[in-house]
Short mmCIF file of C-alpha atoms and ligand atoms in Angstrom, two decimals:
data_model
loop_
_atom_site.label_atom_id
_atom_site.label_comp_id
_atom_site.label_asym_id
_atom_site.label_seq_id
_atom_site.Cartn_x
_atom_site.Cartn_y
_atom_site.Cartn_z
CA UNK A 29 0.00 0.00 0.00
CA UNK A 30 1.04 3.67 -0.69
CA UNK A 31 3.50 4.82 2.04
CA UNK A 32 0.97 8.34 1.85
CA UNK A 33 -1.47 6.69 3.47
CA UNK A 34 -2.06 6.42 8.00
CA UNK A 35 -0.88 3.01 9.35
CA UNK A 36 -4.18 3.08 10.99
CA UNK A 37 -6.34 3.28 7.60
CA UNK A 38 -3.85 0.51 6.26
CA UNK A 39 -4.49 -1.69 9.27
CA UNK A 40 -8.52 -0.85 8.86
CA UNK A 41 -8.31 -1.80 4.88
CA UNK A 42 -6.46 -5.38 5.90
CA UNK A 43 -9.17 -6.09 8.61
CA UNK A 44 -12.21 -5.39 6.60
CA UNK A 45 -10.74 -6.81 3.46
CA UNK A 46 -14.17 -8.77 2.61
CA UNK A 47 -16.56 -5.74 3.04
CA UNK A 48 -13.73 -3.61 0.70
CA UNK A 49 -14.11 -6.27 -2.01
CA UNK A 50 -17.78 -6.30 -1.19
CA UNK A 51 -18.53 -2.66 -1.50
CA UNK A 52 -16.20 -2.52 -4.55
CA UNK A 53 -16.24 -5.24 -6.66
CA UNK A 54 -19.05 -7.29 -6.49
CA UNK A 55 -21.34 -7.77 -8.61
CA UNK A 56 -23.70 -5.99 -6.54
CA UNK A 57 -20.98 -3.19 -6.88
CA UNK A 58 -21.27 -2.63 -10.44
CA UNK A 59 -25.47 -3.12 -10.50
CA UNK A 60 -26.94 -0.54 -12.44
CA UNK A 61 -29.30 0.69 -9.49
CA UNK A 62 -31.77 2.03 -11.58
CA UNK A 63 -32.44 -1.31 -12.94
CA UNK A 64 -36.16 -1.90 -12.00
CA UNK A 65 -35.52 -5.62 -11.74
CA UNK A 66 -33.26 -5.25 -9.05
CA UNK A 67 -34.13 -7.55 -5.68
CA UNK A 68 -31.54 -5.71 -2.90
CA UNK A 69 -31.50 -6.99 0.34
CA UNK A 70 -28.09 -6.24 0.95
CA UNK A 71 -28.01 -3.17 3.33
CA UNK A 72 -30.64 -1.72 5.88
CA UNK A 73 -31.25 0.70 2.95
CA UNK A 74 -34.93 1.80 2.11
CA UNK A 75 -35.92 0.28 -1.22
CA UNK A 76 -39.41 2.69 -0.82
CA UNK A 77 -39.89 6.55 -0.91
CA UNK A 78 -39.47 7.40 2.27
CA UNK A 79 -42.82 8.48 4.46
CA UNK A 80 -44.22 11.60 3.80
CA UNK A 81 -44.75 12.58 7.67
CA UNK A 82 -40.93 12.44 7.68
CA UNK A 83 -40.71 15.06 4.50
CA UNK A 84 -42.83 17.09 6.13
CA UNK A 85 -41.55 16.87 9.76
CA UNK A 86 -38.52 18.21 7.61
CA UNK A 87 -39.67 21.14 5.70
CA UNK A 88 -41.38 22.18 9.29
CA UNK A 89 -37.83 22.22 10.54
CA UNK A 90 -35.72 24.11 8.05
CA UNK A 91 -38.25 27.44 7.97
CA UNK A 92 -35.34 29.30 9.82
CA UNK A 93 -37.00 30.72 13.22
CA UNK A 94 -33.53 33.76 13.68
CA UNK A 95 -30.01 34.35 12.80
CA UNK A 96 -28.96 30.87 14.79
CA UNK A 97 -31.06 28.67 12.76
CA UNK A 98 -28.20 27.38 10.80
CA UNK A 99 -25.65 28.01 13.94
CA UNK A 100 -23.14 25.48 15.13
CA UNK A 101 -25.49 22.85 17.15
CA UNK A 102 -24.21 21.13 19.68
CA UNK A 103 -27.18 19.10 21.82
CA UNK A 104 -30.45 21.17 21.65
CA UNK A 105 -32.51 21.05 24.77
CA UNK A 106 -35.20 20.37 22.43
CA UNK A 107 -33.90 17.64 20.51
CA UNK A 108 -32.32 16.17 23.99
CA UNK A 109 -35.83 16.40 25.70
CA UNK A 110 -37.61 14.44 23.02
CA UNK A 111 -35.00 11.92 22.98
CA UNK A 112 -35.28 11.70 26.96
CA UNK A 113 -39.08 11.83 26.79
CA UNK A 114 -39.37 8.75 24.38
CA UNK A 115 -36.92 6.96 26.65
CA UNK A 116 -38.89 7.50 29.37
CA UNK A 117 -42.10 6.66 28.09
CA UNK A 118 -40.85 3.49 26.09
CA UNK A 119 -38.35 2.12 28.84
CA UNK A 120 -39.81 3.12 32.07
CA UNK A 121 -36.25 4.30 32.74
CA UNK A 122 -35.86 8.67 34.28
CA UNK A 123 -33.48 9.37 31.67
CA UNK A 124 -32.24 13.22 32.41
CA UNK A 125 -32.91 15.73 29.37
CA UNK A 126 -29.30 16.56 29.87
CA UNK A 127 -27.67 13.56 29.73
CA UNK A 128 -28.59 12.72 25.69
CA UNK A 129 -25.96 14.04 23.90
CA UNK A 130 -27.14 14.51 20.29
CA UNK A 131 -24.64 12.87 17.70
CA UNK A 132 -24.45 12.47 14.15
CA UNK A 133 -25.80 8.39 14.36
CA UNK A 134 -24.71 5.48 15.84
CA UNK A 135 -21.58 5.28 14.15
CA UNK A 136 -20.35 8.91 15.65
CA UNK A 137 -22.07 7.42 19.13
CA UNK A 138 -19.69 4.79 19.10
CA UNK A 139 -16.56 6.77 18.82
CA UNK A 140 -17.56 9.32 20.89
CA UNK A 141 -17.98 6.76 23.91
CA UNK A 142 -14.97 4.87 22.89
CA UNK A 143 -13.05 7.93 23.02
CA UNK A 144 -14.16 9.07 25.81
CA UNK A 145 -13.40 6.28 28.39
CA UNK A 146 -10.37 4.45 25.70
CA UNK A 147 -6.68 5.15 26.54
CA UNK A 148 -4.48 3.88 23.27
CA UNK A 149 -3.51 0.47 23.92
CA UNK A 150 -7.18 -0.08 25.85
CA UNK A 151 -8.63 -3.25 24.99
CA UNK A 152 -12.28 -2.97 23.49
CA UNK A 153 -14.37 -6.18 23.21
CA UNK A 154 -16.80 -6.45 20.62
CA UNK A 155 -19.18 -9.99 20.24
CA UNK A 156 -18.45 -11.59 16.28
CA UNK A 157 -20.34 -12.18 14.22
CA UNK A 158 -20.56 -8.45 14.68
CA UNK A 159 -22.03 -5.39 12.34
CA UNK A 160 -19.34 -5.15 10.17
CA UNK A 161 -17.64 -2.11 10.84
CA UNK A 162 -16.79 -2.73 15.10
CA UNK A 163 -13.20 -3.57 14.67
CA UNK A 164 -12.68 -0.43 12.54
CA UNK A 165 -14.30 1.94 14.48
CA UNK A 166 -12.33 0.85 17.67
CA UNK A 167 -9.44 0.85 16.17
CA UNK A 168 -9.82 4.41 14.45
CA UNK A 169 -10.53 5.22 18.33
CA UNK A 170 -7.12 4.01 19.25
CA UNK A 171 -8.63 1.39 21.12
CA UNK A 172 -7.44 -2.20 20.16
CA UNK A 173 -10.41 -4.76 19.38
CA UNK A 174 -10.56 -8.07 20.81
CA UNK A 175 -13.06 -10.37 19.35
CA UNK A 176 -15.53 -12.79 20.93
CA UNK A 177 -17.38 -15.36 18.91
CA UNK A 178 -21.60 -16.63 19.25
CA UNK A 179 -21.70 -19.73 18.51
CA UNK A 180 -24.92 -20.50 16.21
CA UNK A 181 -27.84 -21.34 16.05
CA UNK A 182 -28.53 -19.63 19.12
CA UNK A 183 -26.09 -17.29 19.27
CA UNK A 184 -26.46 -16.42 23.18
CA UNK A 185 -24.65 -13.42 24.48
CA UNK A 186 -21.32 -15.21 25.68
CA UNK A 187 -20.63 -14.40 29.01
CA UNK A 188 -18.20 -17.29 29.83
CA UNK A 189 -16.12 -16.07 26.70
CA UNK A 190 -15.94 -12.17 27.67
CA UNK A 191 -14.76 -12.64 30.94
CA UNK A 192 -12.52 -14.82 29.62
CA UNK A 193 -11.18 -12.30 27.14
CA UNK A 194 -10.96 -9.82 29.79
CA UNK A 195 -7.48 -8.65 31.01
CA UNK A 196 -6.53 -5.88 32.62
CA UNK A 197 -6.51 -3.89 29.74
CA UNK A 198 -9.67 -3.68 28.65
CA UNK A 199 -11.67 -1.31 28.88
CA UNK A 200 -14.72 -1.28 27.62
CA UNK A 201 -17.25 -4.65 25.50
CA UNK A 202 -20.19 -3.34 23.10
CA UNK A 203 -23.36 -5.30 23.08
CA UNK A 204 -25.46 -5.10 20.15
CA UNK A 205 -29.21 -5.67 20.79
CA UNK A 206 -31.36 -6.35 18.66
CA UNK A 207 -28.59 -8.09 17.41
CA UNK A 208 -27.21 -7.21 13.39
CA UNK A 209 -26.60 -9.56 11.94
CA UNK A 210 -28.61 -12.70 13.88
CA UNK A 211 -31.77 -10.41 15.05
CA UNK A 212 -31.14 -11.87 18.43
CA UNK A 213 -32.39 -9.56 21.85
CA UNK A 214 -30.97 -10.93 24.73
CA UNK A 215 -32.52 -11.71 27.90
CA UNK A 216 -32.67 -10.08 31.31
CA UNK A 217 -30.91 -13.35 32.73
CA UNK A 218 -28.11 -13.02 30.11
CA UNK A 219 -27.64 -9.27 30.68
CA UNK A 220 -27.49 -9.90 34.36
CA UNK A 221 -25.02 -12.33 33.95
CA UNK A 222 -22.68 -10.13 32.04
CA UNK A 223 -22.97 -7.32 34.05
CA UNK A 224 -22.17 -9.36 37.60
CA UNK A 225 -18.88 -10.12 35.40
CA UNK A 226 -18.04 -6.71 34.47
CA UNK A 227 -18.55 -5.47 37.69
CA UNK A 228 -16.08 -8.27 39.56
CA UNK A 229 -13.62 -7.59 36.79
CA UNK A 230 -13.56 -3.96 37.46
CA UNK A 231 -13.73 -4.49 40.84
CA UNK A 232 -10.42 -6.66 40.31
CA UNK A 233 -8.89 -4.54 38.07
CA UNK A 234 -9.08 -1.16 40.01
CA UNK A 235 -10.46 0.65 36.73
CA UNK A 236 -14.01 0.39 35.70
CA UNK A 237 -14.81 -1.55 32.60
CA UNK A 238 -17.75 0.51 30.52
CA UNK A 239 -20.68 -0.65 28.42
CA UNK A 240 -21.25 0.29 25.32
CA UNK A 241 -25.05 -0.48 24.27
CA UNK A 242 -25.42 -0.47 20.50
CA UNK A 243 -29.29 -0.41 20.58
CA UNK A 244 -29.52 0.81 16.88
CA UNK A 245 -32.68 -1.22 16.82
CA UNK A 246 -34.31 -1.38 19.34
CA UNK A 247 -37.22 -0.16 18.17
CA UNK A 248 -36.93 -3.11 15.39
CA UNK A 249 -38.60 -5.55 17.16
CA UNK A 250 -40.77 -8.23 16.11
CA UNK A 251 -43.76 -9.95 18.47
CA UNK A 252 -44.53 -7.33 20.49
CA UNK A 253 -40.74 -9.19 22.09
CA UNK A 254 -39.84 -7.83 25.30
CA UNK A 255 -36.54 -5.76 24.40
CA UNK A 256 -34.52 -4.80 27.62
CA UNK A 257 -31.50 -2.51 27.17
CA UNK A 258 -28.31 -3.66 28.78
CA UNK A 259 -27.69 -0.49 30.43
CA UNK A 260 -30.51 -1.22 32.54
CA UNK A 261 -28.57 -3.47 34.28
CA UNK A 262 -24.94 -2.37 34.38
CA UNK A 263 -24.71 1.63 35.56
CA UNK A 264 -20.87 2.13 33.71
CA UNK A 265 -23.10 1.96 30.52
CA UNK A 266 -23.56 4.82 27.05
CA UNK A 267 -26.82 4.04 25.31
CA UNK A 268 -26.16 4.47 22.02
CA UNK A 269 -29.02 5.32 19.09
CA UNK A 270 -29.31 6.32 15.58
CA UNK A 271 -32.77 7.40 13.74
CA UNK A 272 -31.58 6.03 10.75
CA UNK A 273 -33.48 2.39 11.59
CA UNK A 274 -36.87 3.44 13.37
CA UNK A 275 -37.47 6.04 10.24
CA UNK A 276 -35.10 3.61 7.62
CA UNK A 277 -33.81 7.09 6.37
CA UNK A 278 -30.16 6.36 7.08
CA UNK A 279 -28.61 8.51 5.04
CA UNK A 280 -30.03 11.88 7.54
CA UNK A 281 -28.12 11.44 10.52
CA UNK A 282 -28.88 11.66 14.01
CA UNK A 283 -28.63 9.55 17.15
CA UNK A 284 -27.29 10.21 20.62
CA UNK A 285 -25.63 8.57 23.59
CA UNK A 286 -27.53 8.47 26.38
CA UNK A 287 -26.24 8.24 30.20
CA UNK A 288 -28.58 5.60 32.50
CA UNK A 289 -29.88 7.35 35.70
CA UNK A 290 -27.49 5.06 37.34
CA UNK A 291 -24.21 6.07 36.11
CA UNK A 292 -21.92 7.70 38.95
CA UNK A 293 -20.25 10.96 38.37
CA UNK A 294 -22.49 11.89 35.29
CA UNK A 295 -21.61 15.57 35.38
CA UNK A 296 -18.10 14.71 34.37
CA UNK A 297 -19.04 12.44 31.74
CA UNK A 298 -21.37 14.75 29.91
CA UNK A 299 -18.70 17.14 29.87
CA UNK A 300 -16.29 14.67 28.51
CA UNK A 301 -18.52 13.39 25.83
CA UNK A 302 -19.23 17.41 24.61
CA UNK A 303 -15.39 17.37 24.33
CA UNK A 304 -14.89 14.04 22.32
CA UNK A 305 -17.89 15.30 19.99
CA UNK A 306 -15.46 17.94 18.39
CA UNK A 307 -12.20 15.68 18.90
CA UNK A 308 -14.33 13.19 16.51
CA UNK A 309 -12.95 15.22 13.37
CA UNK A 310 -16.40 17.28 13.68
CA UNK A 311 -18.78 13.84 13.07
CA UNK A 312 -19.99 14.18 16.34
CA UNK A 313 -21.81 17.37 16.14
CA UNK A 314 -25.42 16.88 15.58
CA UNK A 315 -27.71 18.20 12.45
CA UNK A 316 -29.44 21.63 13.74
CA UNK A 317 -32.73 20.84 11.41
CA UNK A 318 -32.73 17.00 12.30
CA UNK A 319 -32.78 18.08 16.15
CA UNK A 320 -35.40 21.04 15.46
CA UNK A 321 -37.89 18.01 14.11
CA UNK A 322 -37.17 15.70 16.38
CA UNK A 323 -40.10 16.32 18.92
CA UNK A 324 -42.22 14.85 15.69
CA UNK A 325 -39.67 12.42 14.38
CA UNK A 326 -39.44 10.80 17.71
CA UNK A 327 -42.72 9.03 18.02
CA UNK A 328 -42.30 8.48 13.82
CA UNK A 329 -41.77 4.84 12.62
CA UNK A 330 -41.53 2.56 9.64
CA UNK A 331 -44.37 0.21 9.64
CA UNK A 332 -43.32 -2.77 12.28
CA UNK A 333 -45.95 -4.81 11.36
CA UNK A 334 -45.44 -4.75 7.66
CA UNK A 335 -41.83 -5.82 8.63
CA UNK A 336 -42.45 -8.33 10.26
CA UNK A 337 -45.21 -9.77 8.17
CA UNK A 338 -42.17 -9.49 5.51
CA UNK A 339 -39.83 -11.52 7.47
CA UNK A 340 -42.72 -14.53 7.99
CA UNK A 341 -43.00 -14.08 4.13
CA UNK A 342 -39.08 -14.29 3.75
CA UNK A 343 -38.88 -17.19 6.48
CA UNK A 344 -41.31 -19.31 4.98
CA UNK A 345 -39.97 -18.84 1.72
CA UNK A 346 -36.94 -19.64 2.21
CA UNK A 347 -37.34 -22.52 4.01
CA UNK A 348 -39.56 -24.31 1.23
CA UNK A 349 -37.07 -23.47 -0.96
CA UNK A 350 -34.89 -25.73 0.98
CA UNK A 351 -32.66 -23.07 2.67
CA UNK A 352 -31.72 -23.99 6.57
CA UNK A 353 -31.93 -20.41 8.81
CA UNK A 354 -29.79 -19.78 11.54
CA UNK A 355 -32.22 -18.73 14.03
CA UNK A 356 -35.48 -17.12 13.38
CA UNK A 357 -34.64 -12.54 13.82
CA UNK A 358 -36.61 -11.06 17.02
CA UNK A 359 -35.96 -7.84 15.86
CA UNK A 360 -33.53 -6.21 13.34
CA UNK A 361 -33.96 -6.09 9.39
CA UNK A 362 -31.76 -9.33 8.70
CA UNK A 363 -32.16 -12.76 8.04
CA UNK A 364 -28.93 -15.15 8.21
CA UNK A 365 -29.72 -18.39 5.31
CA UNK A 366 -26.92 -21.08 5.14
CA UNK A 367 -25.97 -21.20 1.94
CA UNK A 368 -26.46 -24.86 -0.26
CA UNK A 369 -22.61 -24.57 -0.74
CA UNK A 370 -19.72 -23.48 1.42
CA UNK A 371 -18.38 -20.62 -0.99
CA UNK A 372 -20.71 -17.84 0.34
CA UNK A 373 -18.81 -15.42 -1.66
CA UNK A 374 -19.37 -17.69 -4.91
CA UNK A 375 -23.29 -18.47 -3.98
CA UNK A 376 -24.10 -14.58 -3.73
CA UNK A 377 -22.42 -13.64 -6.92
CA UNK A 378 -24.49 -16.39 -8.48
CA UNK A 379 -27.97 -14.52 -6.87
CA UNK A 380 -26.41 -11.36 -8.15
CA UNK A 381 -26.72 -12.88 -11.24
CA UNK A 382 -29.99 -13.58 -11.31
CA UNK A 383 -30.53 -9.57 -10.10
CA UNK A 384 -31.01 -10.99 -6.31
CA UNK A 385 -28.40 -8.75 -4.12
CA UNK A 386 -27.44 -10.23 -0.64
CA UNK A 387 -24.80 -9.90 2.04
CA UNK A 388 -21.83 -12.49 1.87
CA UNK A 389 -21.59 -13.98 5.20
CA UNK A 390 -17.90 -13.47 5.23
CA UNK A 391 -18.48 -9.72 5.38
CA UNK A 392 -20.18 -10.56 8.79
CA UNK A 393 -17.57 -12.76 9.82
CA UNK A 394 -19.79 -15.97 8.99
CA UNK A 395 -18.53 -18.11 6.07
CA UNK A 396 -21.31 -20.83 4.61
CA UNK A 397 -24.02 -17.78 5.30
CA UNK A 398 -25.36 -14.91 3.66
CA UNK A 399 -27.30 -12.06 5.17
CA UNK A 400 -30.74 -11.27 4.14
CA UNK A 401 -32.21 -7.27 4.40
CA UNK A 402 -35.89 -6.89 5.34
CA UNK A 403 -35.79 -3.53 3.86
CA UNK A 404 -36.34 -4.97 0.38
CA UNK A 405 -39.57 -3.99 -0.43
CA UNK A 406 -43.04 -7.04 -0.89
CA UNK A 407 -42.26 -6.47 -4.70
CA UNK A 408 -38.31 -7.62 -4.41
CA UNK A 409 -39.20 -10.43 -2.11
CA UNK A 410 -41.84 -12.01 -4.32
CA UNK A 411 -39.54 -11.78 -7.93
CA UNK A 412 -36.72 -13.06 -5.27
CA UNK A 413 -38.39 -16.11 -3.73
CA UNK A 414 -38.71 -18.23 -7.14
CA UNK A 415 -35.02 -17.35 -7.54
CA UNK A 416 -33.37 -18.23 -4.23
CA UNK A 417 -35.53 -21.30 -5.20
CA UNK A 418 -33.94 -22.37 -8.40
CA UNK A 419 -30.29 -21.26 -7.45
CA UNK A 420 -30.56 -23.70 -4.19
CA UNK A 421 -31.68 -26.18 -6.91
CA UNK A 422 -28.73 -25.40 -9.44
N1 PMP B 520 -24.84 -0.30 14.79
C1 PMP B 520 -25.44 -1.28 14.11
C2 PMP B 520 -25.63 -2.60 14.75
C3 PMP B 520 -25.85 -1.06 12.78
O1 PMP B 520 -26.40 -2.05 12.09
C4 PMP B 520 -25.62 0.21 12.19
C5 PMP B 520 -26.03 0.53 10.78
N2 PMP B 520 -26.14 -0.51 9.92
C6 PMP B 520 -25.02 1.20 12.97
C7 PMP B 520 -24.65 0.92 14.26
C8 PMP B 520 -24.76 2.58 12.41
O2 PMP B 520 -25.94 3.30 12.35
P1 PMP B 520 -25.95 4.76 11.70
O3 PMP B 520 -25.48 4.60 10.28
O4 PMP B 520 -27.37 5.16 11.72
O5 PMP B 520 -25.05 5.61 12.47
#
């Protein structure tokens, strides 16, 4: 590789070498995405016109109201009270207006908590398979990733392999739930679990261990299931959301990190995040017109139902078409097939050929799979089904 380019974004390219080659060479890569044949189900990306209550929550929000309209943002006490208020209301949980600090999605909430607790050379533990871009971000953080694998089908949060991967080093271990990819939500009992270790192991190490809750989802859930976040149980924990899912419009950012009730010596920490907002190369700071809608945008979602009724549709099909499932998603927009043979990369490419798009399980660190997106719309998912059908065959 070019000697112009960081160490850091050379180690990130060799790590994520599969989702490089993805993104860029695939034959998804070079679709033409106007083509109206086109079945995508490869990213959480909406394959409708967005809803209209969004637009107009929008052009609400940009009629400037004075000369700061348009001003630097950082957290508006707007923004942060709706946030707080839907928190409140949906978890049961007195969330403080003050302590949501407004970023620019999950992906900025991630750093920004990373930084903010991560030393370089602090160990960050992250569960595999993971969303695919984990081991990047804490690195970029100047954390160092360790990995810890879920064993399928069930893939239960491992508790017995993160304390085992803990050494005095680390830091801090993001949970992701609803889980991407395996649309797991883990249980009270399992979340109890982890935090009694994370608690001894601080306790042992003299230097708190955080939690970083990836709930990018969590309002992706299927059954009316019971989701619980982790930070309910653990009080060293950032809540960390993006908009992008509940309104599938990820492409306008906003999220936040939110500190539990519980979590000693807040003042300091909101405070430190503020600071590691700006250190973030800017990312952090939040949209001023995404913020100035968010009282409406808040209580806004994608259709659940029709989601779900889409993933019964996509399990059943799949499964007639002779394709095994590992697991069956509580929440999330993914599906995770086995492929009929081992090559995932090869069995994709051959969908692609047909014009059905999906994930490579190698991307998400699990080879023999691929990864299905519910965002397809009924359309894609009814010209797909005959295919996945006679490509199993074939
Ligand atoms: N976490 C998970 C688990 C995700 O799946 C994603 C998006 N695919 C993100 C974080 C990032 O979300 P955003 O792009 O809205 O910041």
């Amino acid at each position: 590789m070019s000697s112009r380019i960081s160490g850091t974004i050379e180690h990130i390219l060799a790590a994520q070498k599969p989702l490089f080659a993805f993104f860029n060479e695939s034959a998804w890569a070079h679709r033409d995405p106007a083509d109206p044949e086109n079945a995508d189900f490869v990213a959480g990306n909406p394959q409708d016109v967005v809803m209209p209550e969004f637009v107009e929550a929008l052009q609400r929000a940009t009629v400037p109201t004075g000369k700061d309209h348009y001003a630097y943002k950082f957290s508006e006490p707007e923004a942060q009270a709706a946030a707080a208020a839907g928190l409140r209301e949906r978890r049961g949980v007195p969330f403080e207006d003050a302590d949501i600090a407004m970023v620019d999605g999950a992906f900025a909430g991630l750093i920004v908590s990373i930084r903010v607790v991560c030393d370089p050379g602090d160990e960050v533990i992250f569960l595999s398979p993971p969303w695919f871009f984990y081991e990047a971000l804490i690195f970029a953080s100047g954390a160092s990733p360790v990995r810890v694998k879920l064993e399928p089908p069930s893939f239960d949060l491992n508790v017995d392999g993160i304390a085992a991967a803990i050494t005095e080093r680390t830091r801090a271990v993001i949970v992701n739930s609803p889980h991407n990819p395996t649309g797991r939500i883990y249980t009270p009992e399992e979340l109890r679990r982890l935090a009694r270790v994370l608690s001894e192991a601080s306790a042992r190490n003299g230097r708190d261990i955080f939690l970083v809750s990836d709930e990018a989802y969590s309002r992706i859930v299927f059954d009316d299931g019971g989701f619980r976040s982790p930070t309910e149980f653990y009080p060293n924990s950032f809540l960390v959301y993006t908009y992008g899912k509940q309104l599938l419009t990820p492409g306008q950012r906003l999220g936040y990190v939110a500190l539990p009730p519980q979590m000693p010596e807040r003042a300091e920490m909101r405070s430190a995040l503020m600071l590691a907002q700006l250190a973030v190369a800017g990312h952090g700071v939040p949209n001023a017109v995404m913020q100035y809608a968010l009282a409406d945008l808040d209580a806004m979602s994608i259709d659940i139902k029709a989601l779900q009724r889409r993933r019964d549709r996509m399990v059943e099909g799949l499964r007639a078409a002779g394709y095994e499932l590992l697991g069956r998603p509580e929440g999330t927009f993914y599906l995770l097939p086995r492929c009929p043979i081992e090559d995932d990369i090869a069995f994709t490419e051959q969908l692609a050929e047909r014009k059905v798009f999906v994930l490579p399980g190698t991307v998400v660190e699990l080879p023999g799979t691929f990864r299905v997106s519910l965002t397809a719309n009924d359309e894609m998912v009814e010209r797909a089904l005959p295919i996945f059908a006679e490509v199993a065959k074939g």
